[in-house]
Every structure is written in C-alpha cells, then in structure tokens.
Coordinates of C-alpha atoms and ligand atoms in Angstrom, one line a residue:
M1 CA -0.1 -0.2 0.1
M2 CA 1.1 3.4 -0.6
K3 CA 1.3 5.9 2.2
A4 CA -1.6 6.0 3.6
D5 CA -4.1 9.2 3.0
S6 CA -5.0 9.5 6.5
I7 CA -4.3 12.0 9.6
A8 CA -4.7 11.5 13.3
V9 CA -6.2 14.7 15.2
L10 CA -5.0 14.5 19.1
G11 CA -4.4 16.7 22.0
L12 CA -1.5 17.2 23.7
Q13 CA -2.2 18.7 27.3
W14 CA -5.0 17.6 29.2
G15 CA -7.8 18.0 27.5
D16 CA -9.9 20.5 25.7
E17 CA -7.4 21.6 23.7
G18 CA -10.1 22.8 21.2
K19 CA -9.5 19.8 18.9
G20 CA -13.3 19.6 17.9
K21 CA -12.6 22.6 16.0
V22 CA -9.3 21.8 14.1
I23 CA -11.2 17.8 13.1
D24 CA -14.2 20.1 12.3
F25 CA -12.1 22.0 10.3
L26 CA -10.3 19.2 8.6
S27 CA -13.5 16.5 8.2
E28 CA -14.6 18.8 5.3
S29 CA -11.7 16.7 2.5
C30 CA -12.1 13.7 5.0
H31 CA -14.2 10.5 3.9
A32 CA -14.6 9.1 7.4
V33 CA -14.1 10.4 10.9
A34 CA -13.3 7.8 13.2
R35 CA -13.5 7.7 17.2
F36 CA -10.7 5.1 18.8
G37 CA -11.0 6.1 22.7
G38 CA -12.5 7.5 25.6
G39 CA -16.4 8.2 25.9
A40 CA -18.7 10.4 26.9
N41 CA -16.1 11.9 29.2
A42 CA -15.2 13.8 25.9
G43 CA -16.6 16.7 24.8
H44 CA -15.9 18.0 21.1
T45 CA -17.5 22.4 21.5
I46 CA -18.0 22.8 17.7
V47 CA -19.7 26.1 16.1
V48 CA -20.8 26.0 12.8
N49 CA -22.4 29.2 11.3
G50 CA -22.8 30.9 15.3
E51 CA -24.6 27.3 16.3
K52 CA -22.6 25.9 18.9
F53 CA -22.7 22.0 19.1
I54 CA -21.2 20.1 22.1
L55 CA -20.5 16.1 20.8
K56 CA -19.6 13.7 23.3
L57 CA -19.5 10.5 21.9
L58 CA -20.4 11.0 17.8
P59 CA -17.4 11.8 15.7
S60 CA -17.5 15.3 14.9
G61 CA -17.4 14.6 11.1
I62 CA -21.1 13.9 11.7
L63 CA -21.9 17.5 11.1
H64 CA -20.8 17.5 7.7
E65 CA -23.9 15.9 6.1
D66 CA -21.7 13.1 3.7
K67 CA -19.2 11.9 6.2
L68 CA -19.4 8.2 7.8
C69 CA -18.2 8.0 11.5
F70 CA -16.7 5.5 12.7
I71 CA -16.7 4.4 16.4
G72 CA -14.2 1.9 18.0
S73 CA -14.2 -0.8 20.4
G74 CA -11.7 1.4 22.3
V75 CA -14.5 3.7 23.1
A76 CA -16.6 3.0 26.4
C77 CA -20.4 3.8 24.9
D78 CA -22.9 5.2 26.7
P79 CA -25.8 4.2 24.8
E80 CA -28.5 6.6 26.2
V81 CA -25.7 9.3 25.5
L82 CA -25.8 7.8 21.4
E83 CA -29.2 7.8 21.5
T84 CA -29.8 11.5 22.2
E85 CA -27.4 12.8 20.2
I86 CA -28.3 11.2 17.3
S87 CA -32.1 12.5 17.8
E88 CA -31.0 15.8 18.9
L89 CA -29.2 16.2 15.6
G90 CA -31.7 15.1 14.0
K91 CA -34.3 18.0 15.3
R92 CA -31.6 20.3 14.7
G93 CA -31.7 19.3 10.7
I94 CA -28.6 16.6 10.4
P95 CA -29.6 13.6 9.1
T96 CA -27.1 10.9 10.5
G97 CA -29.1 7.7 9.0
G98 CA -26.4 5.3 7.1
R99 CA -23.8 7.5 8.3
I100 CA -22.6 6.0 11.5
F101 CA -21.0 2.5 12.1
I102 CA -20.5 1.1 15.8
D103 CA -17.7 -2.0 16.3
Y104 CA -19.2 -5.2 17.6
G105 CA -16.5 -5.0 20.4
T106 CA -17.6 -1.4 22.0
H107 CA -18.3 -1.9 25.6
L108 CA -21.9 0.1 26.9
V109 CA -21.6 2.0 30.2
L110 CA -24.6 1.3 31.5
P111 CA -26.2 3.4 34.7
L112 CA -24.7 1.2 37.5
H113 CA -21.0 2.5 35.8
K114 CA -22.1 5.7 36.5
V115 CA -23.1 5.5 40.0
S116 CA -20.3 3.6 40.9
D117 CA -18.4 6.0 39.2
G118 CA -19.1 8.7 41.9
V119 CA -18.9 6.0 44.6
L120 CA -15.6 5.4 43.7
D121 CA -14.4 8.9 43.2
A122 CA -15.6 10.3 46.9
S123 CA -14.0 6.9 48.2
R124 CA -10.9 8.3 47.8
G125 CA -11.0 11.2 49.9
K126 CA -9.0 13.7 49.2
G127 CA -7.1 11.8 46.7
A128 CA -10.6 11.8 44.4
L129 CA -10.0 12.4 41.1
D130 CA -12.7 14.3 40.5
T131 CA -13.6 12.3 37.2
T132 CA -16.4 13.3 34.9
K133 CA -18.9 10.3 36.4
K134 CA -19.3 9.3 33.3
G135 CA -18.7 5.7 33.8
I136 CA -15.4 5.9 32.2
G137 CA -13.4 3.9 35.1
P138 CA -15.5 1.2 36.0
A139 CA -16.6 0.5 32.2
F140 CA -13.1 0.3 31.3
A141 CA -12.6 -1.5 34.6
D142 CA -14.9 -4.2 33.9
R143 CA -13.6 -4.4 29.7
A144 CA -10.5 -5.8 31.6
S145 CA -12.3 -7.8 34.3
R146 CA -14.2 -9.2 31.3
I147 CA -17.4 -9.1 32.9
G148 CA -18.2 -5.7 30.6
I149 CA -21.4 -5.9 28.2
R150 CA -20.8 -5.5 24.1
V151 CA -22.6 -3.8 21.9
A152 CA -22.8 -7.7 20.4
D153 CA -24.5 -8.8 23.4
I154 CA -27.5 -6.8 23.4
F155 CA -28.2 -9.4 20.2
D156 CA -28.4 -12.1 22.1
R157 CA -30.8 -12.0 24.9
Q158 CA -30.3 -15.4 26.7
A159 CA -26.0 -15.0 27.4
L160 CA -27.2 -11.5 28.3
A161 CA -29.0 -12.4 31.5
L162 CA -26.1 -14.6 32.2
K163 CA -23.6 -11.5 31.5
L164 CA -25.6 -9.1 33.6
N165 CA -26.1 -11.4 36.6
T166 CA -22.1 -11.5 36.9
L167 CA -21.6 -7.6 36.5
V168 CA -24.1 -7.4 39.1
N169 CA -23.2 -9.3 41.3
A170 CA -19.5 -7.8 40.7
H171 CA -21.1 -4.3 41.6
E172 CA -23.5 -5.6 43.9
S173 CA -22.0 -5.7 47.7
F174 CA -20.0 -2.5 46.7
L175 CA -23.1 -0.3 45.5
T176 CA -26.1 -1.6 47.9
E177 CA -24.0 1.1 50.4
I178 CA -25.8 3.6 48.8
H179 CA -29.5 2.1 49.4
D180 CA -31.1 2.5 46.0
E181 CA -30.8 -0.6 44.0
T182 CA -32.7 0.3 40.9
F183 CA -29.6 0.5 38.8
I184 CA -28.8 -3.4 39.5
D185 CA -32.1 -4.8 38.7
Q186 CA -31.5 -7.0 36.8
T187 CA -34.7 -7.0 34.9
N188 CA -34.9 -3.4 34.0
L189 CA -31.1 -3.3 32.9
A190 CA -32.1 -6.2 30.5
Q191 CA -35.2 -4.1 29.7
D192 CA -33.2 -0.9 29.1
L193 CA -30.7 -2.9 26.7
S194 CA -33.4 -4.4 24.8
H195 CA -34.4 -0.6 23.8
Y196 CA -31.1 -0.4 22.3
E197 CA -31.4 -3.2 20.3
T198 CA -32.9 -1.6 17.1
L199 CA -31.1 2.0 17.1
F200 CA -27.7 -0.9 17.6
K201 CA -28.7 -3.1 14.4
S202 CA -28.4 0.1 12.4
L203 CA -24.9 0.8 13.5
V204 CA -22.9 -2.2 14.4
T205 CA -20.3 -3.6 12.2
D206 CA -16.6 -4.7 12.4
V207 CA -15.1 -1.1 12.0
G208 CA -11.3 -2.0 11.4
P209 CA -11.5 -4.1 8.2
K210 CA -14.4 -1.3 7.2
I211 CA -11.7 1.5 7.7
M212 CA -8.8 -0.1 6.6
D213 CA -11.0 -1.0 3.0
L214 CA -11.7 3.0 3.0
I215 CA -8.0 3.8 3.0
A216 CA -6.9 1.3 0.7
S217 CA -9.3 2.3 -2.0
G218 CA -8.1 6.0 -1.5
K219 CA -10.4 7.4 0.8
K220 CA -9.3 9.7 3.6
V221 CA -9.9 9.5 7.0
L222 CA -9.4 10.9 10.4
F223 CA -9.2 9.3 13.5
E224 CA -10.4 11.7 16.2
G225 CA -8.3 11.6 19.6
A226 CA -10.6 12.6 22.8
Q227 CA -9.0 13.8 26.0
G228 CA -5.8 14.8 25.8
A229 CA -2.2 12.9 26.0
L230 CA -1.5 14.0 30.0
L231 CA -4.3 12.0 30.5
D232 CA -3.4 8.9 29.0
I233 CA -3.8 5.8 31.3
D234 CA -0.1 5.0 31.2
F235 CA 1.9 8.2 30.2
G236 CA 0.0 10.7 32.1
S237 CA 0.0 11.9 35.3
Y238 CA -1.1 9.0 37.2
P239 CA -3.8 8.2 38.6
Y240 CA -5.2 11.6 38.0
V241 CA -5.6 10.7 34.3
T242 CA -8.6 9.0 32.2
S243 CA -8.5 5.4 31.3
T244 CA -8.1 5.0 27.7
H245 CA -4.9 5.1 25.9
T246 CA -5.4 8.9 25.1
T247 CA -2.1 8.6 22.5
T248 CA -1.2 7.2 18.9
G249 CA -0.6 3.5 20.1
G250 CA -4.6 4.1 21.0
I251 CA -5.6 4.5 17.4
F252 CA -4.5 1.1 16.3
T253 CA -6.0 -0.7 19.5
G254 CA -8.9 0.8 19.7
L255 CA -10.1 0.8 16.0
G256 CA -8.1 -2.6 14.7
I257 CA -5.9 -1.3 12.2
P258 CA -2.6 -1.8 11.7
P259 CA 0.1 1.4 12.3
S260 CA 0.7 0.8 8.3
Y261 CA -2.8 2.4 7.8
L262 CA -1.6 6.1 9.6
G263 CA -1.0 8.9 7.3
S264 CA 0.3 11.5 9.6
T265 CA -0.1 12.9 13.0
A266 CA -1.1 16.6 13.9
G267 CA -1.0 17.7 17.8
V268 CA -3.5 19.9 19.2
F269 CA -2.4 22.5 21.8
K270 CA -4.0 25.9 23.6
A271 CA -2.2 28.7 23.4
Y272 CA -2.2 28.6 27.4
M273 CA -3.0 25.5 29.6
T274 CA -6.1 24.0 31.4
R275 CA -6.6 20.8 33.0
V276 CA -10.2 19.6 34.5
G277 CA -10.4 18.1 37.8
H278 CA -7.8 17.3 40.6
G279 CA -3.7 16.3 39.6
P280 CA -0.1 18.0 39.2
F281 CA -0.3 21.3 37.1
P282 CA 3.2 22.9 36.9
T283 CA 2.4 26.1 35.5
E284 CA -0.9 26.6 37.0
I285 CA -1.9 29.9 37.7
T286 CA -3.5 30.4 40.9
D287 CA -3.6 34.3 41.5
D288 CA -6.8 36.9 40.5
F289 CA -5.3 36.3 37.2
A290 CA -6.8 32.9 36.6
S291 CA -10.6 34.3 36.8
E292 CA -9.8 36.8 34.6
L293 CA -7.7 33.9 31.6
R294 CA -10.6 31.7 32.7
E295 CA -13.5 34.1 31.7
K296 CA -12.0 35.3 28.8
G297 CA -11.7 31.9 27.5
G298 CA -14.5 30.2 28.1
E299 CA -12.9 27.7 30.4
Y300 CA -15.6 26.3 31.8
G301 CA -16.2 21.8 31.4
S302 CA -18.3 21.1 28.2
V303 CA -19.2 18.1 29.6
T304 CA -19.6 18.7 33.5
G305 CA -19.6 22.8 33.4
R306 CA -16.8 22.4 36.2
P307 CA -14.5 25.5 36.0
R308 CA -11.1 24.6 34.3
R309 CA -8.0 25.5 36.2
V310 CA -5.9 27.7 33.7
G311 CA -1.9 27.9 33.3
W312 CA 1.0 29.3 31.0
L313 CA 1.8 27.2 28.5
D314 CA 4.6 24.2 29.6
L315 CA 7.1 23.4 26.2
V316 CA 8.8 20.5 29.1
L317 CA 5.8 18.4 28.5
L318 CA 4.5 19.8 25.0
S319 CA 8.0 18.6 23.7
R320 CA 7.2 15.0 25.0
T321 CA 3.7 14.8 24.3
I322 CA 5.0 16.0 20.9
N323 CA 7.5 13.1 20.7
L324 CA 5.1 10.6 22.4
N325 CA 3.3 10.8 19.3
G326 CA 4.8 11.5 16.8
I327 CA 3.5 14.4 15.6
D328 CA 4.2 15.9 12.3
K329 CA 2.4 19.1 12.5
L330 CA 0.7 21.3 15.3
A331 CA -2.2 23.1 15.7
I332 CA -2.1 26.2 18.1
T333 CA -5.9 27.3 19.5
K334 CA -7.3 30.5 21.2
L335 CA -4.1 32.8 20.8
D336 CA -7.2 35.2 20.9
V337 CA -7.1 34.5 24.6
L338 CA -4.3 36.1 25.2
D339 CA -4.3 39.4 23.3
G340 CA -3.7 42.5 25.4
L341 CA -1.9 41.0 27.7
D342 CA 1.4 42.9 28.7
E343 CA 3.9 39.9 29.3
I344 CA 3.4 36.1 28.5
Y345 CA 5.0 33.2 30.2
V346 CA 6.0 30.1 28.6
C347 CA 7.6 27.6 30.8
E348 CA 10.3 25.9 29.3
S349 CA 12.6 23.7 32.2
Y350 CA 11.4 22.8 35.4
E351 CA 13.7 23.2 38.9
I352 CA 13.4 20.4 41.2
D353 CA 15.2 20.7 44.5
G354 CA 17.7 22.9 43.3
R355 CA 18.4 21.4 39.9
K356 CA 17.2 22.6 36.9
V357 CA 15.3 19.9 34.4
S358 CA 14.7 20.3 31.3
D359 CA 12.4 16.7 30.9
V360 CA 10.4 15.1 33.6
P361 CA 7.6 12.9 32.5
P362 CA 4.0 13.3 34.1
N363 CA 4.3 9.5 35.8
H364 CA 8.1 10.4 37.5
P365 CA 7.3 10.7 41.2
D366 CA 9.2 14.3 41.1
F367 CA 6.8 15.8 38.7
Y368 CA 4.8 16.6 42.0
N369 CA 7.7 18.7 43.1
A370 CA 8.6 20.4 39.7
R371 CA 8.7 23.9 39.4
P372 CA 8.5 26.1 36.0
V373 CA 11.4 28.2 35.0
Y374 CA 9.9 30.5 32.8
T375 CA 11.0 32.9 30.2
K376 CA 9.2 36.2 29.8
L377 CA 7.6 37.1 26.5
K378 CA 6.2 40.7 25.2
G379 CA 2.4 40.6 24.8
W380 CA 0.7 42.0 22.0
D381 CA -1.9 44.8 21.8
K382 CA -2.8 44.4 18.6
P383 CA -6.1 41.5 18.6
T384 CA -5.4 38.1 17.4
A385 CA -9.1 37.3 17.4
G386 CA -10.9 36.8 13.8
I387 CA -7.1 37.0 11.9
R388 CA -7.2 34.9 8.8
E389 CA -4.0 35.5 7.5
L390 CA -0.2 35.0 9.4
D391 CA 0.9 38.4 8.1
K392 CA -1.9 40.0 9.6
L393 CA -1.0 38.6 13.1
S394 CA 1.5 41.9 14.7
R395 CA 5.1 40.9 15.4
E396 CA 4.9 40.4 19.2
A397 CA 2.0 37.5 18.3
R398 CA 4.4 35.9 15.7
D399 CA 7.5 36.0 18.2
Y400 CA 5.3 34.0 20.2
L401 CA 4.4 31.1 17.5
D402 CA 8.2 31.3 16.4
Y403 CA 9.7 30.7 20.1
I404 CA 7.4 28.3 20.5
T405 CA 8.1 26.7 17.2
E406 CA 12.0 27.4 17.2
K407 CA 12.2 25.2 21.2
I408 CA 9.9 22.0 19.8
G409 CA 11.3 22.3 16.6
V410 CA 7.5 20.8 14.7
P411 CA 5.9 23.0 12.4
I412 CA 2.4 25.1 13.5
W413 CA 0.3 24.7 10.5
L414 CA -3.3 25.7 12.2
I415 CA -3.3 28.8 14.4
S416 CA -7.2 28.9 15.9
T417 CA -8.0 32.9 16.3
G418 CA -11.7 31.9 17.6
N419 CA -14.3 29.9 17.4
S420 CA -15.8 29.6 14.2
R421 CA -14.6 27.7 11.3
D422 CA -13.6 30.6 9.8
D423 CA -11.1 32.0 12.3
T424 CA -8.2 29.6 11.5
I425 CA -4.7 30.9 9.9
L426 CA -3.4 27.9 7.5
V427 CA 0.2 27.7 7.2
G428 CA 2.0 25.4 4.7
D429 CA -0.2 22.1 4.0
Ligands
IMP1 P1 -13.0 10.1 33.9 O1 -12.3 10.0 32.4 O2 -14.5 11.0 33.8 O3 -12.9 9.5 34.6 O4 -11.8 11.5 34.6 C1 -10.5 11.3 34.9 C2 -9.9 12.4 34.7 O5 -9.8 13.4 33.3 C3 -10.4 14.0 35.1 O6 -9.9 14.5 36.0 C4 -11.4 13.9 34.5 O7 -11.6 15.7 34.3 C5 -10.3 14.1 33.3 N1 -11.2 14.2 31.4 C6 -11.6 13.2 31.4 N2 -12.5 13.8 30.0 C7 -11.9 15.0 29.4 C8 -12.1 15.6 28.7 O8 -12.5 15.4 27.7 N3 -11.6 17.1 28.8 C9 -10.5 17.4 30.0 N4 -10.6 16.5 31.1 C10 -10.9 15.0 30.8

C-alpha cells in the first residue's frame, strides 16, 4: 500500500485543547472520521454558522452531511448518550442515517457504571480524581475484568441475562451501600438494553476492516482523538488520568487497524493550558489573573460545566507529548485569548530540589515537585481575534509562535484565532 491518506488529530495537553474545531475543519477534506478512545466524558465543542454543537460520543464529522462516522471498540459507549445525540442532531436538521457505524466489541456504559464512578471517586477522599462521573473508569475496569457488556451482547438475550448476572454480582456489594438498588435491578437493566436493540442493529459493524477498505481505496480518514496525552492511562499524570490510551497507540488498538494505515499525526495544543479535575499542574496560575483568563477563554467543562484550572504554556510537557505521539504538525488554538496581555510566560524547564531539569515525565515521582522556570515574552496590543492571514498578526504574536516552534522543532500548521470555523490561519498544507 502507498502511504495511507489518513490523519490523526490528538490532544497534547490535559484535554480541551480545541480539537473539535480542528477536526471539524479537517473533516471537510475527509471521507470518514473515526473515534478510537474515551467515551461521553469527552466534549467536542464546534461552532458552525454561529450555532454551537457539543458532541460527546459521535465523531465530529457527523456535522458534515456526507461524512461517515466510526466508533471503535476502544470507546466506551453510553447508549443513552448515543441515542440522545442522534435524535438531537435530527431535530437540528442534521441527518445521520446510514453514516454511523459502531464496532461489535464496543463496551457499553450502563447506569451502574455511572453510580460506581461517583461512589469510587468519593471513596478516595482527599485523593479523589474528580472524574466526570460518566462511568468511564468502571466500564473500562469491567472490560479488563472480562465482565463488561458489549454492543454484540444486546442481540443475544439469553446470554445477556447471564452476563448481566455476573456484572451485577460484581458491583452489588459495593453499590448497595448507597441504598438505592434500582440501577442493579437485572430486569430493568435487561429491559433498558433491549430498548437499544433496534438502534444498534442499524449501526453495528466490524469497524477495522471497513476503515482499512476505505483507506486502501484512496479515501481519506481522520482519526479523532479524545482527551489529551497528559490524561493517557499510562503516560499521563497517573492516577489523575482517564482510563484509555489517548495517544497514538490507542488508534490501532481502539479501531483494530495496523500502524501502516496512519498517514500523518497532527497535535493540538492551546496557547496556554487548562486542566479540569485534580492532579499536578506545574504552570498553574493561582492568583487573580486565573479567573480573568478563565472567563476570557470560556474555560468551563463542556460536559460537566466545572471551572477549568488555567496556567501558562508548558514546553517541557509539550515536547514530551509531541515525541510520545510522533506528531508531524501542530495546531495552536485560542491564541486570541492571550490578546491584550503585557507579558506572556512560557515554561521551558523545571526546578526540582534546586536542580534545573528539562525533561521530567508526568508519571515520574519528581513531577509533583517540579517548579516551572519561565521565559517572559512580550504580549501584543493588536488583537489576533478573527485574523485569518499570518502576515496580519502583530510582530509580538508572531514572536510567540516562532519561539514555540524554535523550542519544540515541529512546525505550526494551523492557528486558531476564534471559535468559528473561519477564524483560522493555515500555514502550509
Ligand atoms: P474520567 O475520564 O471521567 O474518569 O475522568 C478522569 C480525569 O480525566 C478527570 O480529571 C477528568 O476531569 C479528566 N477528563 C476526562 N475527560 C476529559 C475531557 O474530555 N477533557 C478534559 N478532562 C477530561
């Protein structure tokens, strides 16, 4: 096969990098978009013609009426969310029929997983992760324990009853503590699941071969990342991470395709940083400026509404996640949120116990003690908001971009200067 005409779009920070907009922008030139990880804990916000869409489970390509959308077995699928998203899009005039495909092996998130998520996180006390409570951790734990319920199970009611029995037994002692057993009532569970039989019958397929066929026949496919590299189950700041691989490797295991089907890899990062939920964040801003930046950037969780923690761009982490993912080109988002600042800080190394360190992985014990060493750059007066050509940016904004590129050695190919699809500067292909 010639080099595959496919592109992955991956988050390089703690999620919420603005991948939705970049994916939507790229979808136009693609035939299909595939989700390989995460679940309804993700929230991709896309603004089309002034209308805002927040997609939690469906690939962002769904907003383009001629694109196919795949959900791989690496995704945890909450059927309730899937059904609601499909019906909401229908109400807003976006037809989805014949365009959505989900793998037989995709695990289902059930009500008991969402309850378990809350109970488990609360039981961690001060060490709580502050999860999204969308049932992601428990659903993936059941997958690993081989007691999970998958899409294919819905079609065999007898076998499903046995599997539900095992699942409920595993969760029961834990969940009865909260004195509400409705969510572990097996009759209810079986009935709820049979409700989705018709929906899944129209969507279910063997995703990997379908994607391979498309790529082999010259059709371009986009692999849509969810969350960000620093939330990867192994390479993020464990345990303050999500339960899937959010990095390149997750594409292959989450869709069932080999690496030769990946053409290029684009990484998305925000011009500053945010994190929602607990865990280390070396460049976090803790003074009054934090709320100013949060308001200006609209930094509230799109799924949970939680205020996001905000901080300066951390090049130590960015370099690491670029290497980890094998990123070919970069998209920087929300540059306009930094408009009007006198100075901008960028972290280029850490100080740990008096030592200067320029590469500490987020899963290293020292990471918790890393203090950022900043370079101070000049801010800009002339707004970048809505600018669509590179040479219309102020000298200082260009300097900021050039500084980042020089430090990390990977070209910036897309600059986002606003919410809308059109507020975008393209630098090269
Ligand atoms: P979980 O994925 O719901 O288990 O949450 C684990 C951690 O990942 C929490 O800190 C969440 O806030 C964070 N998280 C999960 N999904 C996203 C996302 O899409 N954006 C940002 N943070 C996320």
